[in-house]
Amino acid sequence: RPRAWRPRVWRPICSAERESDSHYLQAPMSKHFYEALLVKKGPGPLSLRDKARIRSCAGPGAGNWLEARPVCHAMSLSNPAISVAFRWRFGLALVHDPSLRCACGKQIDREGDHFQRCMVGGHHVTRHHALRGATASLFRHVAVIQEERHASSIGTVHPEDAGLRLDIVADDGHTRSSTTYFMADVTITHPVSSNQAKLNRTSRLDGAAAQDAEAAKQRTYRRASRSLAMPFFPIAVESFGRWGKSALW
């Protein structure tokens, strides 16, 4: 019997449908194993740190760097950087020399958590500025962006808010659209806290660290936002890659 004629686009469409069906079937299974892993009891249960790490790594956008194509310098990572990034994501030891100490004088832990929390040595400033620059470069595709402006230079604010510094301000001087007229501040937070109560929270709730960081930013800038009649967006990202809800608007 003669074979039925099929257009050339048939095979790609079928392949796409099979991939879609496969994803449709795998998604519930992945979610089941993910939840089972986090509530595992008995022999070999996960530590609170590992639970907080896994929840953060599973967040929206946390793994996008794994699929990014190195088409430019900004999207490229060196071999040592890739090695550290993978070890950090998988919870493997980063430091093997117990004699190493931080600039603050404290001993460096194997997992590298101290570096994420320590405010000595300038590491947190460098990391913050890198995030601010990357975020501002993305916003410049849709708005006129200025970096590091004091609230008092934008308009009239409460005297206590005059010294507030904003990482990103979008204002072209004409339109007042919510997509081209806003202010934002970025922050990086570590879900593995030295505070036991906070660690318990981040190990139980997805995105708890980013949520707390966003709430802190809102408390700081809420009054200035109202005085200036300018929308404010806190952009929080966890050190394992999960973005806060406000950053995904």
XYZ file of N, CA and C in Angstrom:
747
model
N 0.841 -1.194 0.000
C 0.000 0.000 0.000
C 0.875 1.243 0.000
N 0.473 2.257 -0.744
C 1.275 3.487 -0.757
C 1.233 4.169 0.610
N 2.368 4.727 0.990
C 2.433 5.420 2.275
C 1.689 6.748 2.207
N 1.050 7.068 3.291
C 0.346 8.352 3.358
C 1.363 9.486 3.359
N 1.072 10.518 2.597
C 1.989 11.649 2.503
C 1.898 12.500 3.766
N 3.057 12.908 4.260
C 3.099 13.787 5.424
C 4.003 14.971 5.112
N 3.587 16.157 5.467
C 4.452 17.322 5.234
C 5.708 17.232 6.078
N 6.743 17.963 5.665
C 8.022 17.903 6.369
C 7.927 18.416 7.800
N 6.954 19.261 8.052
C 6.857 19.820 9.402
C 6.250 18.817 10.370
N 5.775 17.695 9.863
C 5.091 16.748 10.741
C 6.018 16.198 11.818
N 7.231 15.796 11.411
C 8.140 15.181 12.375
C 8.521 16.139 13.506
N 8.903 17.389 13.195
C 9.201 18.297 14.299
C 8.013 18.517 15.223
N 6.815 18.615 14.643
C 5.639 18.829 15.475
C 5.411 17.631 16.388
N 5.546 16.438 15.834
C 5.385 15.232 16.655
C 6.429 15.190 17.762
N 7.664 15.549 17.418
C 8.727 15.540 18.419
C 8.415 16.516 19.535
N 7.920 17.699 19.139
C 7.582 18.695 20.151
C 6.463 18.195 21.048
N 5.507 17.497 20.435
C 4.400 16.985 21.229
C 4.885 15.906 22.194
N 5.805 15.062 21.716
C 6.320 14.017 22.597
C 7.100 14.625 23.758
N 7.902 15.656 23.463
C 8.651 16.306 24.529
C 7.706 16.967 25.522
N 6.646 17.576 24.989
C 5.683 18.220 25.864
C 4.991 17.196 26.753
N 4.593 16.060 26.154
C 3.955 15.007 26.935
C 4.912 14.459 27.986
N 6.178 14.296 27.588
C 7.169 13.783 28.527
C 7.338 14.738 29.702
N 7.416 16.031 29.379
C 7.541 17.021 30.442
C 6.303 17.015 31.332
N 5.143 16.842 30.709
C 3.887 16.826 31.456
C 3.866 15.669 32.451
N 4.448 14.531 32.049
C 4.475 13.368 32.925
C 5.579 13.464 33.973
N 6.710 14.071 33.600
C 7.846 14.126 34.506
C 7.685 15.178 35.593
N 6.963 16.260 35.290
C 6.837 17.348 36.255
C 6.248 16.884 37.590
N 5.116 16.147 37.592
C 4.593 15.674 38.887
C 5.551 14.727 39.599
N 6.260 13.891 38.827
C 7.211 12.965 39.436
C 8.363 13.725 40.081
N 8.868 14.726 39.372
C 9.965 15.521 39.921
C 9.535 16.229 41.192
N 8.323 16.767 41.172
C 7.813 17.448 42.363
C 7.670 16.481 43.525
N 7.214 15.260 43.232
C 7.043 14.256 44.284
C 8.389 13.903 44.920
N 9.409 13.643 44.089
C 10.722 13.286 44.616
C 11.351 14.461 45.365
N 11.108 15.662 44.867
C 11.636 16.862 45.517
C 11.055 17.004 46.920
N 9.743 16.862 47.037
C 9.097 16.990 48.339
C 9.481 15.840 49.263
N 9.606 14.628 48.696
C 9.998 13.478 49.513
C 11.413 13.650 50.054
N 12.280 14.252 49.256
C 13.661 14.467 49.679
C 13.730 15.430 50.858
N 12.882 16.450 50.835
C 12.935 17.466 51.877
C 12.299 17.010 53.185
N 11.410 16.038 53.128
C 10.754 15.563 54.355
C 11.301 14.209 54.783
N 12.410 13.794 54.171
C 12.979 12.479 54.458
C 13.323 12.340 55.934
N 12.950 11.195 56.488
C 13.254 10.891 57.878
C 13.963 9.541 57.948
N 14.455 9.223 59.121
C 15.129 7.940 59.274
C 16.600 8.052 58.931
N 17.204 6.969 58.420
C 18.642 6.964 58.124
C 19.008 8.004 57.067
N 20.009 8.776 57.375
C 20.528 9.736 56.405
C 19.616 10.891 56.058
N 18.902 11.499 57.027
C 18.065 12.650 56.686
C 18.932 13.850 56.326
N 18.388 14.748 55.543
C 19.133 15.935 55.151
C 19.280 16.887 56.331
N 20.393 17.594 56.360
C 20.591 18.621 57.376
C 19.741 19.836 57.024
N 19.557 20.726 57.996
C 18.793 21.944 57.733
C 19.473 22.778 56.652
N 20.802 22.776 56.651
C 21.523 23.532 55.624
C 21.217 22.988 54.239
N 21.250 21.671 54.092
C 20.989 21.072 52.785
C 19.556 21.330 52.332
N 18.620 21.301 53.262
C 17.233 21.583 52.898
C 17.085 23.028 52.420
N 17.719 23.953 53.130
C 17.660 25.357 52.718
C 18.330 25.546 51.364
N 19.448 24.851 51.151
C 20.162 24.949 49.874
C 19.315 24.404 48.725
N 18.716 23.247 48.923
C 17.924 22.626 47.858
C 16.706 23.476 47.522
N 16.046 24.009 48.532
C 14.887 24.873 48.272
C 15.304 26.102 47.468
N 16.460 26.649 47.794
C 16.931 27.831 47.081
C 17.335 27.491 45.652
N 18.041 26.378 45.470
C 18.482 25.971 44.131
C 17.311 25.621 43.220
N 16.187 25.227 43.812
C 15.019 24.833 43.022
C 14.117 26.015 42.684
N 14.501 27.208 43.094
C 13.653 28.369 42.880
C 13.661 28.866 41.446
N 12.715 29.749 41.107
C 12.633 30.318 39.757
C 13.921 31.044 39.380
N 14.478 30.680 38.251
C 15.670 31.345 37.747
C 16.978 30.895 38.362
N 16.928 30.036 39.382
C 18.158 29.661 40.081
C 19.109 28.852 39.207
N 18.575 28.111 38.250
C 19.426 27.285 37.405
C 19.579 27.787 35.985
N 19.153 29.013 35.727
C 19.232 29.539 34.359
C 20.667 29.635 33.851
N 21.604 29.843 34.761
C 23.003 29.984 34.330
C 23.527 28.682 33.736
N 22.895 27.562 34.084
C 23.331 26.275 33.540
C 23.005 26.148 32.057
N 21.993 26.891 31.594
C 21.566 26.815 30.200
C 21.998 28.030 29.381
N 22.643 28.990 30.030
C 23.044 30.210 29.322
C 24.168 29.915 28.334
N 24.048 30.446 27.143
C 25.089 30.277 26.128
C 26.158 31.354 26.301
N 27.412 30.978 26.302
C 28.496 31.959 26.498
C 28.748 32.792 25.245
N 27.754 33.580 24.852
C 27.848 34.352 23.614
C 28.602 35.665 23.809
N 28.843 36.047 25.058
C 29.590 37.275 25.321
C 30.339 37.098 26.639
N 31.177 38.073 26.943
C 31.992 37.983 28.151
C 31.126 37.939 29.407
N 30.043 38.728 29.412
C 29.187 38.794 30.596
C 28.484 37.472 30.878
N 28.354 36.624 29.858
C 27.660 35.347 30.029
C 28.629 34.170 30.012
N 29.891 34.445 30.257
C 30.907 33.398 30.243
C 31.490 33.212 31.641
N 31.872 31.985 31.945
C 32.510 31.662 33.215
C 33.805 30.910 32.943
N 34.825 31.228 33.711
C 36.094 30.517 33.577
C 35.952 29.117 34.160
N 36.902 28.257 33.848
C 36.862 26.893 34.378
C 36.878 26.866 35.910
N 37.737 27.651 36.574
C 37.693 27.662 38.043
C 36.352 28.157 38.585
N 35.769 29.161 37.914
C 34.482 29.682 38.367
C 33.382 28.637 38.210
N 33.416 27.906 37.104
C 32.436 26.835 36.887
C 32.573 25.770 37.970
N 33.810 25.427 38.300
C 34.052 24.412 39.325
C 33.473 24.835 40.668
N 33.725 26.083 41.054
C 33.208 26.587 42.325
C 31.683 26.650 42.294
N 31.118 27.092 41.169
C 29.667 27.223 41.057
C 28.970 25.877 41.211
N 29.527 24.849 40.589
C 28.923 23.521 40.703
C 29.065 22.966 42.121
N 30.216 23.140 42.717
C 30.404 22.651 44.083
C 29.479 23.390 45.049
N 29.299 24.671 44.820
C 28.404 25.469 45.661
C 26.963 24.996 45.512
N 26.550 24.738 44.283
C 25.173 24.307 44.027
C 24.904 22.915 44.597
N 25.885 22.029 44.525
C 25.704 20.657 44.991
C 26.023 20.470 46.472
N 26.422 21.539 47.150
C 26.692 21.439 48.578
C 27.997 20.756 48.918
N 28.957 20.782 47.992
C 30.256 20.161 48.232
C 31.208 21.159 48.889
N 32.238 20.639 49.517
C 33.187 21.492 50.231
C 33.927 22.415 49.269
N 34.066 23.673 49.659
C 34.807 24.653 48.860
C 36.208 24.882 49.411
N 36.372 24.702 50.710
C 37.647 24.969 51.373
C 38.161 23.670 51.983
N 39.418 23.355 51.705
C 39.998 22.112 52.209
C 41.094 22.357 53.245
N 41.478 23.613 53.422
C 42.543 23.943 54.368
C 41.927 24.544 55.630
N 41.879 23.817 56.734
C 41.243 24.328 57.958
C 41.998 25.481 58.600
N 43.222 25.743 58.145
C 44.004 26.830 58.742
C 43.650 28.196 58.150
N 42.893 28.220 57.054
C 42.541 29.485 56.417
C 41.578 30.282 57.292
N 41.787 31.589 57.311
C 40.924 32.465 58.097
C 40.464 33.643 57.250
N 39.300 34.149 57.600
C 38.724 35.298 56.905
C 39.454 36.569 57.346
N 39.221 37.652 56.620
C 39.825 38.930 56.988
C 39.347 39.402 58.354
N 38.194 38.906 58.789
C 37.670 39.293 60.099
C 38.329 38.506 61.224
N 39.112 37.484 60.874
C 39.815 36.692 61.868
C 39.182 35.351 62.175
N 37.961 35.129 61.708
C 37.284 33.868 61.994
C 37.729 32.780 61.019
N 37.639 31.548 61.488
C 38.013 30.417 60.650
C 36.983 30.221 59.546
N 37.473 29.852 58.360
C 36.595 29.670 57.205
C 36.019 28.258 57.226
N 34.707 28.160 57.083
C 34.069 26.847 57.071
C 34.215 26.206 55.697
N 34.101 24.888 55.644
C 34.315 24.132 54.412
C 33.290 24.483 53.342
N 32.055 24.782 53.754
C 30.986 25.043 52.783
C 31.000 26.470 52.236
N 31.723 27.374 52.893
C 31.788 28.751 52.412
C 30.672 29.644 52.905
N 29.921 29.212 53.912
C 28.802 30.022 54.403
C 29.272 31.327 55.040
N 30.432 31.283 55.694
C 30.906 32.491 56.372
C 31.134 33.626 55.379
N 31.668 33.318 54.203
C 31.919 34.349 53.203
C 30.625 35.040 52.779
N 29.525 34.300 52.782
C 28.252 34.865 52.353
C 27.660 35.809 53.394
N 28.067 35.640 54.641
C 27.483 36.445 55.715
C 28.415 37.540 56.230
N 29.716 37.373 56.036
C 30.686 38.300 56.615
C 30.647 39.650 55.898
N 30.709 40.723 56.666
C 30.671 42.071 56.110
C 32.059 42.701 56.043
N 33.093 41.925 56.341
C 34.464 42.426 56.340
C 35.177 41.963 55.070
N 35.981 42.840 54.500
C 36.791 42.449 53.352
C 36.288 42.931 52.008
N 35.087 43.470 51.949
C 34.587 44.039 50.703
C 33.924 43.066 49.757
N 33.870 41.778 50.135
C 33.264 40.788 49.237
C 31.794 41.102 48.983
N 31.063 41.464 50.040
C 29.630 41.713 49.878
C 29.369 42.949 49.026
N 30.275 43.936 49.092
C 30.111 45.147 48.286
C 30.335 44.834 46.806
N 31.391 44.088 46.512
C 31.680 43.715 45.124
C 30.538 42.914 44.525
N 30.010 41.991 45.292
C 28.913 41.150 44.820
C 27.651 41.981 44.589
N 27.371 42.898 45.514
C 26.194 43.759 45.385
C 26.290 44.634 44.144
N 27.452 45.242 43.927
C 27.620 46.130 42.777
C 27.510 45.359 41.460
N 27.977 44.121 41.452
C 27.860 43.309 40.238
C 26.394 43.028 39.918
N 25.610 42.720 40.936
C 24.181 42.475 40.727
C 23.475 43.749 40.294
N 23.818 44.864 40.917
C 23.202 46.136 40.537
C 23.507 46.480 39.087
N 24.756 46.302 38.674
C 25.126 46.615 37.298
C 24.420 45.731 36.290
N 24.327 44.432 36.597
C 23.658 43.507 35.679
C 22.169 43.823 35.576
N 21.550 44.137 36.710
C 20.122 44.457 36.710
C 19.857 45.758 35.961
N 20.685 46.757 36.197
C 20.513 48.042 35.521
C 20.670 47.900 34.011
N 21.607 47.060 33.573
C 21.812 46.874 32.134
C 20.587 46.251 31.476
N 19.887 45.389 32.196
C 18.659 44.800 31.658
C 17.545 45.840 31.592
N 17.421 46.647 32.637
C 16.375 47.670 32.662
C 16.576 48.717 31.569
N 17.816 48.938 31.167
C 18.090 49.962 30.157
C 17.503 49.612 28.791
N 17.082 48.377 28.617
C 16.432 48.002 27.364
C 15.022 48.580 27.270
N 14.447 48.979 28.405
C 13.058 49.454 28.390
C 12.876 50.816 29.042
N 13.901 51.350 29.685
C 13.723 52.612 30.398
C 15.045 53.363 30.500
N 14.938 54.635 30.863
C 16.112 55.465 31.129
C 16.515 55.225 32.584
N 17.697 54.668 32.793
C 18.107 54.208 34.117
C 19.261 55.042 34.658
N 19.161 55.362 35.937
C 20.258 55.985 36.670
C 20.578 55.109 37.869
N 21.849 55.008 38.188
C 22.274 54.183 39.315
C 22.744 55.062 40.471
N 22.498 54.578 41.665
C 22.942 55.219 42.903
C 22.501 56.682 42.996
N 21.250 56.862 43.297
C 20.726 58.207 43.527
C 20.156 58.292 44.932
N 20.351 59.431 45.563
C 19.763 59.654 46.874
C 18.307 60.076 46.707
N 17.479 59.666 47.641
C 16.050 59.959 47.546
C 15.794 61.463 47.482
N 16.596 62.248 48.195
C 16.389 63.700 48.217
C 16.682 64.351 46.871
N 17.453 63.676 46.011
C 17.758 64.235 44.691
C 16.641 63.976 43.691
N 15.683 63.141 44.068
C 14.564 62.829 43.178
C 13.389 63.756 43.433
N 13.153 64.080 44.698
C 12.024 64.933 45.060
C 12.011 65.171 46.557
N 10.893 65.670 47.042
C 10.752 65.987 48.460
C 10.396 64.731 49.246
N 11.199 64.436 50.247
C 10.971 63.260 51.082
C 11.068 63.663 52.547
N 10.700 62.763 53.415
C 10.816 62.989 54.854
C 12.291 63.198 55.203
N 12.587 64.108 56.147
C 13.999 64.366 56.502
C 14.786 63.110 56.852
N 14.135 62.133 57.482
C 14.839 60.908 57.842
C 15.160 60.042 56.620
N 14.485 60.308 55.501
C 14.711 59.524 54.283
C 15.625 60.228 53.287
N 16.081 61.430 53.629
C 16.880 62.210 52.677
C 18.177 61.500 52.302
N 18.741 60.747 53.232
C 20.010 60.079 52.966
C 19.886 58.697 52.358
N 18.659 58.257 52.109
C 18.481 56.930 51.522
C 19.065 56.884 50.114
N 19.829 55.841 49.838
C 20.422 55.670 48.515
C 19.700 54.560 47.782
N 19.316 54.847 46.554
C 18.616 53.874 45.720
C 19.563 53.344 44.657
N 19.571 52.040 44.486
C 20.464 51.430 43.504
C 20.074 51.796 42.080
N 18.774 51.778 41.791
C 18.294 51.982 40.424
C 17.086 52.913 40.440
N 17.118 53.914 39.579
C 15.988 54.828 39.416
C 15.679 54.941 37.932
N 14.435 54.660 37.569
C 13.980 54.773 36.180
C 13.107 56.013 36.063
N 13.595 57.007 35.350
C 12.849 58.261 35.198
C 13.394 59.001 33.983
N 12.572 59.085 32.929
C 13.010 59.790 31.728
C 12.586 61.252 31.738
N 11.926 61.674 32.837
C 11.523 63.064 32.952
C 10.226 63.410 32.269
N 9.587 62.443 31.625
C 8.359 62.732 30.885
C 7.224 61.790 31.295
N 7.369 60.514 30.995
C 6.286 59.570 31.246
C 6.291 59.100 32.691
N 5.123 58.674 33.150
C 4.990 58.151 34.501
C 4.422 56.734 34.476
N 4.738 55.992 33.424
C 4.295 54.610 33.338
C 5.023 53.768 34.377
N 4.335 52.755 34.917
C 4.943 51.912 35.943
C 6.120 51.105 35.411
N 6.217 50.982 34.083
C 7.331 50.234 33.491
C 8.532 51.121 33.189
N 8.354 52.434 33.199
C 9.466 53.342 32.909
C 9.695 54.360 34.016
N 8.915 54.281 35.088
C 9.034 55.234 36.186
C 8.936 54.459 37.497
N 10.086 54.134 38.064
C 10.101 53.362 39.301
C 11.487 53.457 39.922
N 11.603 52.957 41.125
C 12.908 52.860 41.771
C 13.042 51.464 42.368
N 14.285 51.004 42.452
C 14.534 49.637 42.910
C 15.835 49.587 43.692
N 15.928 48.601 44.540
C 17.151 48.385 45.306
C 17.419 46.890 45.336
N 18.667 46.510 45.104
C 19.014 45.093 45.018
C 19.663 44.630 46.315
N 19.523 43.361 46.587
C 20.150 42.776 47.769
C 20.362 41.287 47.546
N 21.437 40.764 48.108
C 21.739 39.332 48.044
C 21.708 38.790 49.466
N 20.969 37.729 49.660
C 20.822 37.156 50.993
C 21.186 35.678 50.973
N 21.677 35.206 52.097
C 22.106 33.809 52.202
C 21.083 33.030 53.028
N 20.469 31.992 52.467
C 19.435 31.256 53.206
C 19.965 30.424 54.368
N 21.283 30.193 54.417
C 21.869 29.432 55.525
C 22.325 30.430 56.584
N 21.433 30.724 57.502
C 21.705 31.730 58.519
C 22.380 31.110 59.734
N 23.160 31.928 60.441
C 23.754 31.485 61.702
C 22.729 31.514 62.824
N 21.588 32.168 62.563
C 20.486 32.202 63.515
C 19.641 30.941 63.325
N 19.512 30.148 64.370
C 18.830 28.859 64.253
C 17.375 29.010 63.841
N 16.699 30.022 64.370
C 15.288 30.225 64.031
C 15.130 30.549 62.546
N 16.019 31.382 62.016
C 15.955 31.721 60.593
C 16.296 30.514 59.724
N 17.266 29.718 60.156
C 17.631 28.522 59.398
C 16.473 27.526 59.372
N 15.781 27.392 60.486
C 14.601 26.519 60.515
C 13.554 26.999 59.516
N 13.394 28.301 59.423
C 12.394 28.877 58.511
C 12.780 28.654 57.049
N 14.036 28.918 56.698
C 14.454 28.764 55.299
C 14.512 27.302 54.875
N 14.657 26.396 55.837
C 14.678 24.971 55.500
C 13.269 24.419 55.306
N 12.253 25.147 55.784
C 10.868 24.683 55.675
C 10.087 25.379 54.570
N 10.461 26.615 54.244
C 9.668 27.416 53.315
C 10.491 27.810 52.094
N 9.924 27.636 50.912
C 10.595 28.044 49.678
C 10.724 29.562 49.626
N 11.934 30.036 49.370
C 12.144 31.467 49.178
C 11.986 32.314 50.422
N 12.102 31.724 51.600
C 11.898 32.484 52.835
C 12.952 33.578 53.006
N 14.197 33.276 52.651
C 15.266 34.269 52.809
C 15.034 35.474 51.902
N 14.669 35.220 50.648
C 14.391 36.321 49.721
C 13.169 37.112 50.169
N 12.172 36.423 50.681
C 10.969 37.094 51.162
C 11.289 38.026 52.327
N 12.113 37.565 53.256
C 12.500 38.405 54.392
C 13.321 39.607 53.930
N 14.200 39.390 52.948
C 15.025 40.489 52.438
C 14.157 41.533 51.733
N 13.163 41.081 50.978
C 12.248 42.016 50.319
C 11.457 42.822 51.344
N 10.999 42.153 52.396
C 10.232 42.842 53.434
C 11.079 43.908 54.124
N 12.352 43.602 54.355
C 13.246 44.576 54.987
C 13.442 45.795 54.090
N 13.591 45.569 52.790
C 13.734 46.686 51.847
C 12.461 47.525 51.792
N 11.316 46.873 51.823
C 10.049 47.602 51.792
C 9.910 48.493 53.023
N 10.303 47.987 54.176
C 10.226 48.804 55.395
C 11.139 50.021 55.300
N 12.281 49.855 54.647
C 13.241 50.957 54.543
C 12.774 52.032 53.570
N 12.192 51.627 52.452
C 11.895 52.577 51.375
C 10.411 52.892 51.206
N 9.550 52.312 52.022
C 8.106 52.510 51.824
C 7.707 53.980 51.926
N 8.187 54.665 52.946
C 7.789 56.060 53.136
C 8.313 56.946 52.010
N 9.545 56.724 51.583
C 10.096 57.515 50.481
C 9.321 57.260 49.195
N 8.916 56.025 48.980
C 8.141 55.689 47.788
C 6.816 56.439 47.778
N 6.182 56.533 48.934
C 4.912 57.256 49.014
C 5.124 58.753 48.831
N 6.171 59.294 49.428
C 6.436 60.731 49.307
C 6.701 61.132 47.865
N 7.398 60.284 47.136
C 7.754 60.579 45.748
C 6.703 60.104 44.759
N 5.677 59.390 45.264
C 4.644 58.807 44.394
C 5.297 57.981 43.284
N 6.279 57.192 43.698
C 7.082 56.420 42.757
C 7.094 54.961 43.199
N 6.688 54.034 42.338
C 6.691 52.619 42.727
C 8.091 52.149 43.105
N 8.150 51.313 44.127
C 9.428 50.766 44.575
C 9.403 49.251 44.470
N 10.499 48.682 43.934
C 10.611 47.234 43.786
C 11.892 46.751 44.467
N 11.770 45.925 45.493
C 12.969 45.300 46.064
C 13.368 44.098 45.217
N 14.620 44.038 44.817
C 15.106 42.938 43.986
C 16.049 42.096 44.838
N 15.521 41.013 45.350
C 16.289 40.146 46.240
C 16.607 38.833 45.542
N 17.824 38.375 45.727
C 18.228 37.079 45.177
C 19.003 36.333 46.257
N 18.708 35.064 46.391
C 19.415 34.246 47.368
C 20.748 33.791 46.792
N 21.699 33.521 47.652
C 23.056 33.199 47.206
C 23.127 31.911 46.393
N 22.113 31.051 46.503
C 22.076 29.833 45.692
C 21.314 30.041 44.385
N 20.817 31.265 44.147
C 20.243 31.583 42.848
C 18.763 31.879 42.801
N 18.011 31.560 43.843
C 16.571 31.819 43.806
C 16.293 33.318 43.852
N 15.406 33.778 42.960
C 14.998 35.183 42.929
C 13.745 35.375 43.769
N 13.632 36.537 44.383
C 12.434 36.872 45.135
C 11.266 37.149 44.205
N 10.064 37.130 44.751
C 8.859 37.307 43.939
C 8.819 38.676 43.272
N 9.262 39.703 43.971
C 9.215 41.051 43.403
C 10.123 41.182 42.188
N 11.215 40.429 42.168
C 12.149 40.491 41.039
C 11.590 39.813 39.802
N 10.541 39.033 39.959
C 9.970 38.285 38.841
C 8.675 38.906 38.335
N 8.452 40.171 38.679
C 7.202 40.783 38.247
C 7.195 40.950 36.741
